[in-house]
Amino acid sequence: MKKIVVLTGAGMSAESGLSTFRDADGLWENYPVSRVATHEAWEADPDYVNDFYNMLRGKLVDAKPNRGHELVAELQERYDVSVVTQNVDNLHEMAGSRRVIHLHGELMKVCSSRDPYNPHFIKTLTPPDITVAHGEKAGDGSLLRPFIVFFGESVPMIEPAIEEVQTADTFVIIGTSLNVYPAAGLIEYVKPGVPVYLIDPKPTRSGGSHNIQQIVKGASAGMEELVKML
């Protein structure tokens, strides 16, 4: 089977009602990055940070995958598909995608604040119990924190993502501006000659040496068009 690697960003989930971060009405307009998404913010006020992610979880449990998510999952019927996502939601998994690499963490998981990637202390939250209480602790006695890669922290899943991209026969980018690194740099690992498709309602100038075919549509309509092209 030919291998398709799909890189998705916030625009993938926008049609499911989840706010993007950087647009004019995005989350960062109301919640500054410096208050909710840095290690310094966590050290200064862990209760405020946990409350923010508790709020996001409340929105996520009411969200459903959109047709774009479903079409990505349906590609698995004919292709070997890997999804690399910058999103912290689990909508790809809900739609049926079996191989998903989360670059920036997972909203429905919490972890130790002392040792975030220790699997013994990573816990998946399920409705209705999706709230981290003030002062709640992980198994190692440290405060529970969101299993999210804060700004300035390393991105451990970038290496597995690079390995996937290097083996792609087709590379698809959906709903990301290609401005956020290290994710934006993944395109540089696409083998020469591999077709690259970018689905986004805003035309994007990027790609370096790659000839990107842009589909200037949202995730669902863009995926409908891509499926026909493939």
PDB file of N, CA and C in Angstrom, residues 67-161:
ATOM      1  N   ARG A  67     -16.299  16.176   8.857  1.00  0.00           N
ATOM      2  CA  ARG A  67     -16.143  15.316   7.681  1.00  0.00           C
ATOM      3  C   ARG A  67     -14.677  15.214   7.259  1.00  0.00           C
ATOM      4  N   GLY A  68     -13.900  16.261   7.517  1.00  0.00           N
ATOM      5  CA  GLY A  68     -12.481  16.212   7.203  1.00  0.00           C
ATOM      6  C   GLY A  68     -11.770  15.116   7.986  1.00  0.00           C
ATOM      7  N   HIS A  69     -12.038  15.048   9.296  1.00  0.00           N
ATOM      8  CA  HIS A  69     -11.460  13.976  10.117  1.00  0.00           C
ATOM      9  C   HIS A  69     -11.880  12.604   9.578  1.00  0.00           C
ATOM     10  N   GLU A  70     -13.150  12.487   9.242  1.00  0.00           N
ATOM     11  CA  GLU A  70     -13.661  11.196   8.772  1.00  0.00           C
ATOM     12  C   GLU A  70     -13.005  10.780   7.460  1.00  0.00           C
ATOM     13  N   LEU A  71     -12.820  11.730   6.560  1.00  0.00           N
ATOM     14  CA  LEU A  71     -12.209  11.402   5.266  1.00  0.00           C
ATOM     15  C   LEU A  71     -10.742  11.011   5.421  1.00  0.00           C
ATOM     16  N   VAL A  72     -10.044  11.644   6.365  1.00  0.00           N
ATOM     17  CA  VAL A  72      -8.664  11.232   6.638  1.00  0.00           C
ATOM     18  C   VAL A  72      -8.649   9.784   7.117  1.00  0.00           C
ATOM     19  N   ALA A  73      -9.572   9.446   8.024  1.00  0.00           N
ATOM     20  CA  ALA A  73      -9.643   8.071   8.535  1.00  0.00           C
ATOM     21  C   ALA A  73     -10.016   7.086   7.423  1.00  0.00           C
ATOM     22  N   GLU A  74     -10.900   7.504   6.519  1.00  0.00           N
ATOM     23  CA  GLU A  74     -11.337   6.606   5.449  1.00  0.00           C
ATOM     24  C   GLU A  74     -10.225   6.305   4.445  1.00  0.00           C
ATOM     25  N   LEU A  75      -9.204   7.155   4.382  1.00  0.00           N
ATOM     26  CA  LEU A  75      -8.063   6.872   3.504  1.00  0.00           C
ATOM     27  C   LEU A  75      -7.397   5.544   3.874  1.00  0.00           C
ATOM     28  N   GLN A  76      -7.567   5.120   5.124  1.00  0.00           N
ATOM     29  CA  GLN A  76      -6.944   3.881   5.591  1.00  0.00           C
ATOM     30  C   GLN A  76      -7.445   2.645   4.849  1.00  0.00           C
ATOM     31  N   GLU A  77      -8.604   2.779   4.186  1.00  0.00           N
ATOM     32  CA  GLU A  77      -9.142   1.643   3.432  1.00  0.00           C
ATOM     33  C   GLU A  77      -8.284   1.328   2.214  1.00  0.00           C
ATOM     34  N   ARG A  78      -7.556   2.356   1.716  1.00  0.00           N
ATOM     35  CA  ARG A  78      -6.788   2.166   0.476  1.00  0.00           C
ATOM     36  C   ARG A  78      -5.308   2.488   0.600  1.00  0.00           C
ATOM     37  N   TYR A  79      -4.927   3.103   1.729  1.00  0.00           N
ATOM     38  CA  TYR A  79      -3.536   3.529   1.894  1.00  0.00           C
ATOM     39  C   TYR A  79      -3.049   3.204   3.301  1.00  0.00           C
ATOM     40  N   ASP A  80      -1.743   3.178   3.436  1.00  0.00           N
ATOM     41  CA  ASP A  80      -1.098   3.122   4.746  1.00  0.00           C
ATOM     42  C   ASP A  80      -1.012   4.572   5.219  1.00  0.00           C
ATOM     43  N   VAL A  81      -1.759   4.932   6.267  1.00  0.00           N
ATOM     44  CA  VAL A  81      -1.912   6.334   6.656  1.00  0.00           C
ATOM     45  C   VAL A  81      -1.361   6.589   8.060  1.00  0.00           C
ATOM     46  N   SER A  82      -0.546   7.617   8.164  1.00  0.00           N
ATOM     47  CA  SER A  82      -0.110   8.123   9.472  1.00  0.00           C
ATOM     48  C   SER A  82      -0.553   9.575   9.578  1.00  0.00           C
ATOM     49  N   VAL A  83      -1.073   9.939  10.735  1.00  0.00           N
ATOM     50  CA  VAL A  83      -1.451  11.329  11.002  1.00  0.00           C
ATOM     51  C   VAL A  83      -0.466  11.909  12.012  1.00  0.00           C
ATOM     52  N   VAL A  84       0.106  13.040  11.674  1.00  0.00           N
ATOM     53  CA  VAL A  84       0.932  13.810  12.609  1.00  0.00           C
ATOM     54  C   VAL A  84       0.149  15.081  12.890  1.00  0.00           C
ATOM     55  N   THR A  85      -0.224  15.295  14.146  1.00  0.00           N
ATOM     56  CA  THR A  85      -1.067  16.455  14.424  1.00  0.00           C
ATOM     57  C   THR A  85      -0.438  17.393  15.446  1.00  0.00           C
ATOM     58  N   GLN A  86      -0.629  18.692  15.189  1.00  0.00           N
ATOM     59  CA  GLN A  86      -0.252  19.708  16.159  1.00  0.00           C
ATOM     60  C   GLN A  86      -1.375  19.912  17.179  1.00  0.00           C
ATOM     61  N   ASN A  87      -2.513  19.302  16.923  1.00  0.00           N
ATOM     62  CA  ASN A  87      -3.678  19.500  17.781  1.00  0.00           C
ATOM     63  C   ASN A  87      -3.609  18.615  19.021  1.00  0.00           C
ATOM     64  N   VAL A  88      -4.162  19.117  20.109  1.00  0.00           N
ATOM     65  CA  VAL A  88      -4.167  18.348  21.353  1.00  0.00           C
ATOM     66  C   VAL A  88      -5.505  17.640  21.570  1.00  0.00           C
ATOM     67  N   ASP A  89      -6.442  17.818  20.644  1.00  0.00           N
ATOM     68  CA  ASP A  89      -7.717  17.109  20.766  1.00  0.00           C
ATOM     69  C   ASP A  89      -7.558  15.664  20.284  1.00  0.00           C
ATOM     70  N   ASN A  90      -8.604  14.866  20.517  1.00  0.00           N
ATOM     71  CA  ASN A  90      -8.568  13.458  20.107  1.00  0.00           C
ATOM     72  C   ASN A  90      -9.572  13.166  18.987  1.00  0.00           C
ATOM     73  N   LEU A  91      -9.860  14.179  18.167  1.00  0.00           N
ATOM     74  CA  LEU A  91     -10.883  14.017  17.136  1.00  0.00           C
ATOM     75  C   LEU A  91     -10.439  13.070  16.017  1.00  0.00           C
ATOM     76  N   HIS A  92      -9.153  13.020  15.711  1.00  0.00           N
ATOM     77  CA  HIS A  92      -8.685  12.058  14.706  1.00  0.00           C
ATOM     78  C   HIS A  92      -8.972  10.629  15.176  1.00  0.00           C
ATOM     79  N   GLU A  93      -8.665  10.360  16.454  1.00  0.00           N
ATOM     80  CA  GLU A  93      -8.919   9.025  16.991  1.00  0.00           C
ATOM     81  C   GLU A  93     -10.414   8.727  17.015  1.00  0.00           C
ATOM     82  N   MET A  94     -11.220   9.719  17.393  1.00  0.00           N
ATOM     83  CA  MET A  94     -12.674   9.518  17.430  1.00  0.00           C
ATOM     84  C   MET A  94     -13.225   9.207  16.044  1.00  0.00           C
ATOM     85  N   ALA A  95     -12.590   9.778  15.012  1.00  0.00           N
ATOM     86  CA  ALA A  95     -13.043   9.536  13.635  1.00  0.00           C
ATOM     87  C   ALA A  95     -12.579   8.176  13.116  1.00  0.00           C
ATOM     88  N   GLY A  96     -11.639   7.553  13.814  1.00  0.00           N
ATOM     89  CA  GLY A  96     -11.199   6.221  13.405  1.00  0.00           C
ATOM     90  C   GLY A  96      -9.768   6.108  12.923  1.00  0.00           C
ATOM     91  N   SER A  97      -9.006   7.199  12.939  1.00  0.00           N
ATOM     92  CA  SER A  97      -7.600   7.105  12.539  1.00  0.00           C
ATOM     93  C   SER A  97      -6.851   6.260  13.564  1.00  0.00           C
ATOM     94  N   ARG A  98      -6.091   5.295  13.056  1.00  0.00           N
ATOM     95  CA  ARG A  98      -5.458   4.323  13.942  1.00  0.00           C
ATOM     96  C   ARG A  98      -4.035   4.705  14.347  1.00  0.00           C
ATOM     97  N   ARG A  99      -3.337   5.490  13.527  1.00  0.00           N
ATOM     98  CA  ARG A  99      -1.961   5.841  13.836  1.00  0.00           C
ATOM     99  C   ARG A  99      -1.862   7.353  13.884  1.00  0.00           C
ATOM    100  N   VAL A 100      -1.811   7.909  15.097  1.00  0.00           N
ATOM    101  CA  VAL A 100      -1.804   9.365  15.286  1.00  0.00           C
ATOM    102  C   VAL A 100      -0.640   9.738  16.199  1.00  0.00           C
ATOM    103  N   ILE A 101       0.210  10.623  15.725  1.00  0.00           N
ATOM    104  CA  ILE A 101       1.314  11.161  16.525  1.00  0.00           C
ATOM    105  C   ILE A 101       0.933  12.570  16.952  1.00  0.00           C
ATOM    106  N   HIS A 102       0.857  12.798  18.256  1.00  0.00           N
ATOM    107  CA  HIS A 102       0.513  14.118  18.788  1.00  0.00           C
ATOM    108  C   HIS A 102       1.796  14.865  19.135  1.00  0.00           C
ATOM    109  N   LEU A 103       2.132  15.874  18.350  1.00  0.00           N
ATOM    110  CA  LEU A 103       3.362  16.621  18.592  1.00  0.00           C
ATOM    111  C   LEU A 103       3.300  17.457  19.866  1.00  0.00           C
ATOM    112  N   HIS A 104       2.133  18.004  20.170  1.00  0.00           N
ATOM    113  CA  HIS A 104       2.029  18.983  21.261  1.00  0.00           C
ATOM    114  C   HIS A 104       1.302  18.460  22.487  1.00  0.00           C
ATOM    115  N   GLY A 105       1.167  17.141  22.578  1.00  0.00           N
ATOM    116  CA  GLY A 105       0.521  16.560  23.746  1.00  0.00           C
ATOM    117  C   GLY A 105      -0.937  16.241  23.492  1.00  0.00           C
ATOM    118  N   GLU A 106      -1.615  15.793  24.555  1.00  0.00           N
ATOM    119  CA  GLU A 106      -3.002  15.358  24.434  1.00  0.00           C
ATOM    120  C   GLU A 106      -3.821  15.950  25.579  1.00  0.00           C
ATOM    121  N   LEU A 107      -4.853  16.652  25.220  1.00  0.00           N
ATOM    122  CA  LEU A 107      -5.668  17.386  26.187  1.00  0.00           C
ATOM    123  C   LEU A 107      -6.349  16.474  27.205  1.00  0.00           C
ATOM    124  N   MET A 108      -6.749  15.290  26.772  1.00  0.00           N
ATOM    125  CA  MET A 108      -7.474  14.404  27.677  1.00  0.00           C
ATOM    126  C   MET A 108      -6.547  13.590  28.580  1.00  0.00           C
ATOM    127  N   LYS A 109      -5.267  13.932  28.576  1.00  0.00           N
ATOM    128  CA  LYS A 109      -4.324  13.259  29.471  1.00  0.00           C
ATOM    129  C   LYS A 109      -3.697  14.268  30.428  1.00  0.00           C
ATOM    130  N   VAL A 110      -3.352  13.776  31.613  1.00  0.00           N
ATOM    131  CA  VAL A 110      -2.620  14.577  32.594  1.00  0.00           C
ATOM    132  C   VAL A 110      -1.408  13.765  33.035  1.00  0.00           C
ATOM    133  N   CYS A 111      -0.447  14.449  33.635  1.00  0.00           N
ATOM    134  CA  CYS A 111       0.808  13.773  33.948  1.00  0.00           C
ATOM    135  C   CYS A 111       1.464  14.398  35.173  1.00  0.00           C
ATOM    136  N   SER A 112       2.573  13.809  35.558  1.00  0.00           N
ATOM    137  CA  SER A 112       3.380  14.346  36.643  1.00  0.00           C
ATOM    138  C   SER A 112       4.023  15.654  36.201  1.00  0.00           C
ATOM    139  N   SER A 113       4.068  16.632  37.088  1.00  0.00           N
ATOM    140  CA  SER A 113       4.766  17.875  36.748  1.00  0.00           C
ATOM    141  C   SER A 113       6.268  17.741  36.992  1.00  0.00           C
ATOM    142  N   ARG A 114       6.665  16.701  37.688  1.00  0.00           N
ATOM    143  CA  ARG A 114       8.093  16.459  37.921  1.00  0.00           C
ATOM    144  C   ARG A 114       8.700  15.640  36.791  1.00  0.00           C
ATOM    145  N   ASP A 115       7.916  14.706  36.244  1.00  0.00           N
ATOM    146  CA  ASP A 115       8.431  13.756  35.250  1.00  0.00           C
ATOM    147  C   ASP A 115       7.338  13.516  34.205  1.00  0.00           C
ATOM    148  N   PRO A 116       7.077  14.522  33.346  1.00  0.00           N
ATOM    149  CA  PRO A 116       5.883  14.485  32.487  1.00  0.00           C
ATOM    150  C   PRO A 116       5.760  13.269  31.575  1.00  0.00           C
ATOM    151  N   TYR A 117       6.873  12.697  31.132  1.00  0.00           N
ATOM    152  CA  TYR A 117       6.781  11.608  30.158  1.00  0.00           C
ATOM    153  C   TYR A 117       6.948  10.227  30.785  1.00  0.00           C
ATOM    154  N   ASN A 118       6.920  10.176  32.114  1.00  0.00           N
ATOM    155  CA  ASN A 118       6.941   8.874  32.778  1.00  0.00           C
ATOM    156  C   ASN A 118       5.569   8.221  32.612  1.00  0.00           C
ATOM    157  N   PRO A 119       5.505   7.103  31.860  1.00  0.00           N
ATOM    158  CA  PRO A 119       4.190   6.511  31.565  1.00  0.00           C
ATOM    159  C   PRO A 119       3.424   6.057  32.799  1.00  0.00           C
ATOM    160  N   HIS A 120       4.142   5.810  33.900  1.00  0.00           N
ATOM    161  CA  HIS A 120       3.463   5.365  35.123  1.00  0.00           C
ATOM    162  C   HIS A 120       2.548   6.443  35.688  1.00  0.00           C
ATOM    163  N   PHE A 121       2.835   7.698  35.357  1.00  0.00           N
ATOM    164  CA  PHE A 121       2.077   8.798  35.954  1.00  0.00           C
ATOM    165  C   PHE A 121       1.246   9.569  34.937  1.00  0.00           C
ATOM    166  N   ILE A 122       1.119   9.027  33.721  1.00  0.00           N
ATOM    167  CA  ILE A 122       0.245   9.642  32.713  1.00  0.00           C
ATOM    168  C   ILE A 122      -1.130   9.009  32.834  1.00  0.00           C
ATOM    169  N   LYS A 123      -2.140   9.834  32.964  1.00  0.00           N
ATOM    170  CA  LYS A 123      -3.502   9.336  33.174  1.00  0.00           C
ATOM    171  C   LYS A 123      -4.428   9.934  32.110  1.00  0.00           C
ATOM    172  N   THR A 124      -5.278   9.095  31.539  1.00  0.00           N
ATOM    173  CA  THR A 124      -6.280   9.564  30.580  1.00  0.00           C
ATOM    174  C   THR A 124      -7.571   9.880  31.321  1.00  0.00           C
ATOM    175  N   LEU A 125      -8.078  11.079  31.124  1.00  0.00           N
ATOM    176  CA  LEU A 125      -9.332  11.496  31.751  1.00  0.00           C
ATOM    177  C   LEU A 125     -10.495  11.157  30.822  1.00  0.00           C
ATOM    178  N   THR A 126     -11.559  10.645  31.401  1.00  0.00           N
ATOM    179  CA  THR A 126     -12.747  10.310  30.620  1.00  0.00           C
ATOM    180  C   THR A 126     -13.973  10.950  31.265  1.00  0.00           C
ATOM    181  N   PRO A 127     -14.933  11.410  30.439  1.00  0.00           N
ATOM    182  CA  PRO A 127     -16.133  12.029  30.990  1.00  0.00           C
ATOM    183  C   PRO A 127     -16.851  11.041  31.922  1.00  0.00           C
ATOM    184  N   PRO A 128     -17.443  11.533  33.005  1.00  0.00           N
ATOM    185  CA  PRO A 128     -17.574  12.950  33.371  1.00  0.00           C
ATOM    186  C   PRO A 128     -16.390  13.492  34.180  1.00  0.00           C
ATOM    187  N   ASP A 129     -15.392  12.643  34.449  1.00  0.00           N
ATOM    188  CA  ASP A 129     -14.289  13.073  35.317  1.00  0.00           C
ATOM    189  C   ASP A 129     -13.143  13.668  34.490  1.00  0.00           C
ATOM    190  N   ILE A 130     -13.309  14.926  34.093  1.00  0.00           N
ATOM    191  CA  ILE A 130     -12.317  15.551  33.208  1.00  0.00           C
ATOM    192  C   ILE A 130     -11.676  16.789  33.831  1.00  0.00           C
ATOM    193  N   THR A 131     -11.912  16.989  35.106  1.00  0.00           N
ATOM    194  CA  THR A 131     -11.407  18.188  35.779  1.00  0.00           C
ATOM    195  C   THR A 131     -10.281  17.825  36.736  1.00  0.00           C
ATOM    196  N   VAL A 132      -9.205  18.583  36.676  1.00  0.00           N
ATOM    197  CA  VAL A 132      -8.114  18.451  37.644  1.00  0.00           C
ATOM    198  C   VAL A 132      -8.371  19.453  38.757  1.00  0.00           C
ATOM    199  N   ALA A 133      -8.494  18.949  39.973  1.00  0.00           N
ATOM    200  CA  ALA A 133      -8.767  19.821  41.113  1.00  0.00           C
ATOM    201  C   ALA A 133      -7.503  20.560  41.534  1.00  0.00           C
ATOM    202  N   HIS A 134      -7.696  21.708  42.141  1.00  0.00           N
ATOM    203  CA  HIS A 134      -6.554  22.458  42.672  1.00  0.00           C
ATOM    204  C   HIS A 134      -5.804  21.584  43.678  1.00  0.00           C
ATOM    205  N   GLY A 135      -4.501  21.468  43.502  1.00  0.00           N
ATOM    206  CA  GLY A 135      -3.690  20.693  44.440  1.00  0.00           C
ATOM    207  C   GLY A 135      -3.684  19.191  44.196  1.00  0.00           C
ATOM    208  N   GLU A 136      -4.398  18.730  43.149  1.00  0.00           N
ATOM    209  CA  GLU A 136      -4.440  17.281  42.889  1.00  0.00           C
ATOM    210  C   GLU A 136      -3.071  16.788  42.439  1.00  0.00           C
ATOM    211  N   LYS A 137      -2.708  15.599  42.961  1.00  0.00           N
ATOM    212  CA  LYS A 137      -1.343  15.131  42.738  1.00  0.00           C
ATOM    213  C   LYS A 137      -1.289  13.888  41.860  1.00  0.00           C
ATOM    214  N   ALA A 138      -0.139  13.761  41.188  1.00  0.00           N
ATOM    215  CA  ALA A 138       0.154  12.557  40.402  1.00  0.00           C
ATOM    216  C   ALA A 138       0.671  11.469  41.343  1.00  0.00           C
ATOM    217  N   GLY A 139       0.899  10.282  40.772  1.00  0.00           N
ATOM    218  CA  GLY A 139       1.343   9.154  41.583  1.00  0.00           C
ATOM    219  C   GLY A 139       2.682   9.349  42.253  1.00  0.00           C
ATOM    220  N   ASP A 140       3.507  10.268  41.746  1.00  0.00           N
ATOM    221  CA  ASP A 140       4.823  10.501  42.347  1.00  0.00           C
ATOM    222  C   ASP A 140       4.803  11.640  43.360  1.00  0.00           C
ATOM    223  N   GLY A 141       3.605  12.144  43.669  1.00  0.00           N
ATOM    224  CA  GLY A 141       3.483  13.186  44.683  1.00  0.00           C
ATOM    225  C   GLY A 141       3.595  14.607  44.163  1.00  0.00           C
ATOM    226  N   SER A 142       3.933  14.771  42.869  1.00  0.00           N
ATOM    227  CA  SER A 142       3.992  16.117  42.293  1.00  0.00           C
ATOM    228  C   SER A 142       2.594  16.522  41.830  1.00  0.00           C
ATOM    229  N   LEU A 143       2.414  17.801  41.555  1.00  0.00           N
ATOM    230  CA  LEU A 143       1.114  18.268  41.072  1.00  0.00           C
ATOM    231  C   LEU A 143       0.808  17.663  39.702  1.00  0.00           C
ATOM    232  N   LEU A 144      -0.457  17.297  39.503  1.00  0.00           N
ATOM    233  CA  LEU A 144      -0.891  16.875  38.176  1.00  0.00           C
ATOM    234  C   LEU A 144      -0.881  18.089  37.255  1.00  0.00           C
ATOM    235  N   ARG A 145      -0.353  17.924  36.050  1.00  0.00           N
ATOM    236  CA  ARG A 145      -0.367  19.000  35.064  1.00  0.00           C
ATOM    237  C   ARG A 145      -0.913  18.465  33.748  1.00  0.00           C
ATOM    238  N   PRO A 146      -1.343  19.348  32.869  1.00  0.00           N
ATOM    239  CA  PRO A 146      -1.803  18.890  31.558  1.00  0.00           C
ATOM    240  C   PRO A 146      -0.663  18.197  30.811  1.00  0.00           C
ATOM    241  N   PHE A 147      -1.004  17.148  30.081  1.00  0.00           N
ATOM    242  CA  PHE A 147      -0.010  16.445  29.252  1.00  0.00           C
ATOM    243  C   PHE A 147       0.106  17.205  27.932  1.00  0.00           C
ATOM    244  N   ILE A 148       0.626  18.415  28.055  1.00  0.00           N
ATOM    245  CA  ILE A 148       0.714  19.365  26.944  1.00  0.00           C
ATOM    246  C   ILE A 148       2.159  19.849  26.856  1.00  0.00           C
ATOM    247  N   VAL A 149       2.657  20.008  25.643  1.00  0.00           N
ATOM    248  CA  VAL A 149       3.984  20.595  25.453  1.00  0.00           C
ATOM    249  C   VAL A 149       3.837  22.111  25.543  1.00  0.00           C
ATOM    250  N   PHE A 150       4.335  22.674  26.626  1.00  0.00           N
ATOM    251  CA  PHE A 150       4.293  24.126  26.783  1.00  0.00           C
ATOM    252  C   PHE A 150       5.324  24.781  25.864  1.00  0.00           C
ATOM    253  N   PHE A 151       5.078  26.047  25.523  1.00  0.00           N
ATOM    254  CA  PHE A 151       6.047  26.805  24.733  1.00  0.00           C
ATOM    255  C   PHE A 151       7.398  26.791  25.446  1.00  0.00           C
ATOM    256  N   GLY A 152       8.449  26.553  24.671  1.00  0.00           N
ATOM    257  CA  GLY A 152       9.788  26.522  25.240  1.00  0.00           C
ATOM    258  C   GLY A 152      10.237  25.141  25.671  1.00  0.00           C
ATOM    259  N   GLU A 153       9.310  24.183  25.751  1.00  0.00           N
ATOM    260  CA  GLU A 153       9.684  22.818  26.106  1.00  0.00           C
ATOM    261  C   GLU A 153      10.042  22.034  24.842  1.00  0.00           C
ATOM    262  N   SER A 154      10.795  20.959  25.029  1.00  0.00           N
ATOM    263  CA  SER A 154      11.161  20.117  23.888  1.00  0.00           C
ATOM    264  C   SER A 154       9.934  19.380  23.369  1.00  0.00           C
ATOM    265  N   VAL A 155      10.024  18.913  22.127  1.00  0.00           N
ATOM    266  CA  VAL A 155       8.908  18.206  21.477  1.00  0.00           C
ATOM    267  C   VAL A 155       9.371  16.768  21.208  1.00  0.00           C
ATOM    268  N   PRO A 156       9.210  15.876  22.180  1.00  0.00           N
ATOM    269  CA  PRO A 156       9.768  14.532  22.038  1.00  0.00           C
ATOM    270  C   PRO A 156       9.236  13.744  20.843  1.00  0.00           C
ATOM    271  N   MET A 157       8.024  14.019  20.414  1.00  0.00           N
ATOM    272  CA  MET A 157       7.423  13.220  19.332  1.00  0.00           C
ATOM    273  C   MET A 157       7.847  13.691  17.949  1.00  0.00           C
ATOM    274  N   ILE A 158       8.727  14.701  17.882  1.00  0.00           N
ATOM    275  CA  ILE A 158       9.146  15.182  16.559  1.00  0.00           C
ATOM    276  C   ILE A 158       9.989  14.123  15.844  1.00  0.00           C
ATOM    277  N   GLU A 159      10.779  13.346  16.565  1.00  0.00           N
ATOM    278  CA  GLU A 159      11.608  12.326  15.916  1.00  0.00           C
ATOM    279  C   GLU A 159      10.765  11.232  15.270  1.00  0.00           C
ATOM    280  N   PRO A 160       9.782  10.639  15.974  1.00  0.00           N
ATOM    281  CA  PRO A 160       8.900   9.687  15.296  1.00  0.00           C
ATOM    282  C   PRO A 160       8.166  10.299  14.114  1.00  0.00           C
ATOM    283  N   ALA A 161       7.798  11.588  14.223  1.00  0.00           N
ATOM    284  CA  ALA A 161       7.107  12.261  13.117  1.00  0.00           C
ATOM    285  C   ALA A 161       8.013  12.375  11.902  1.00  0.00           C
TER     286      ALA A 161
END
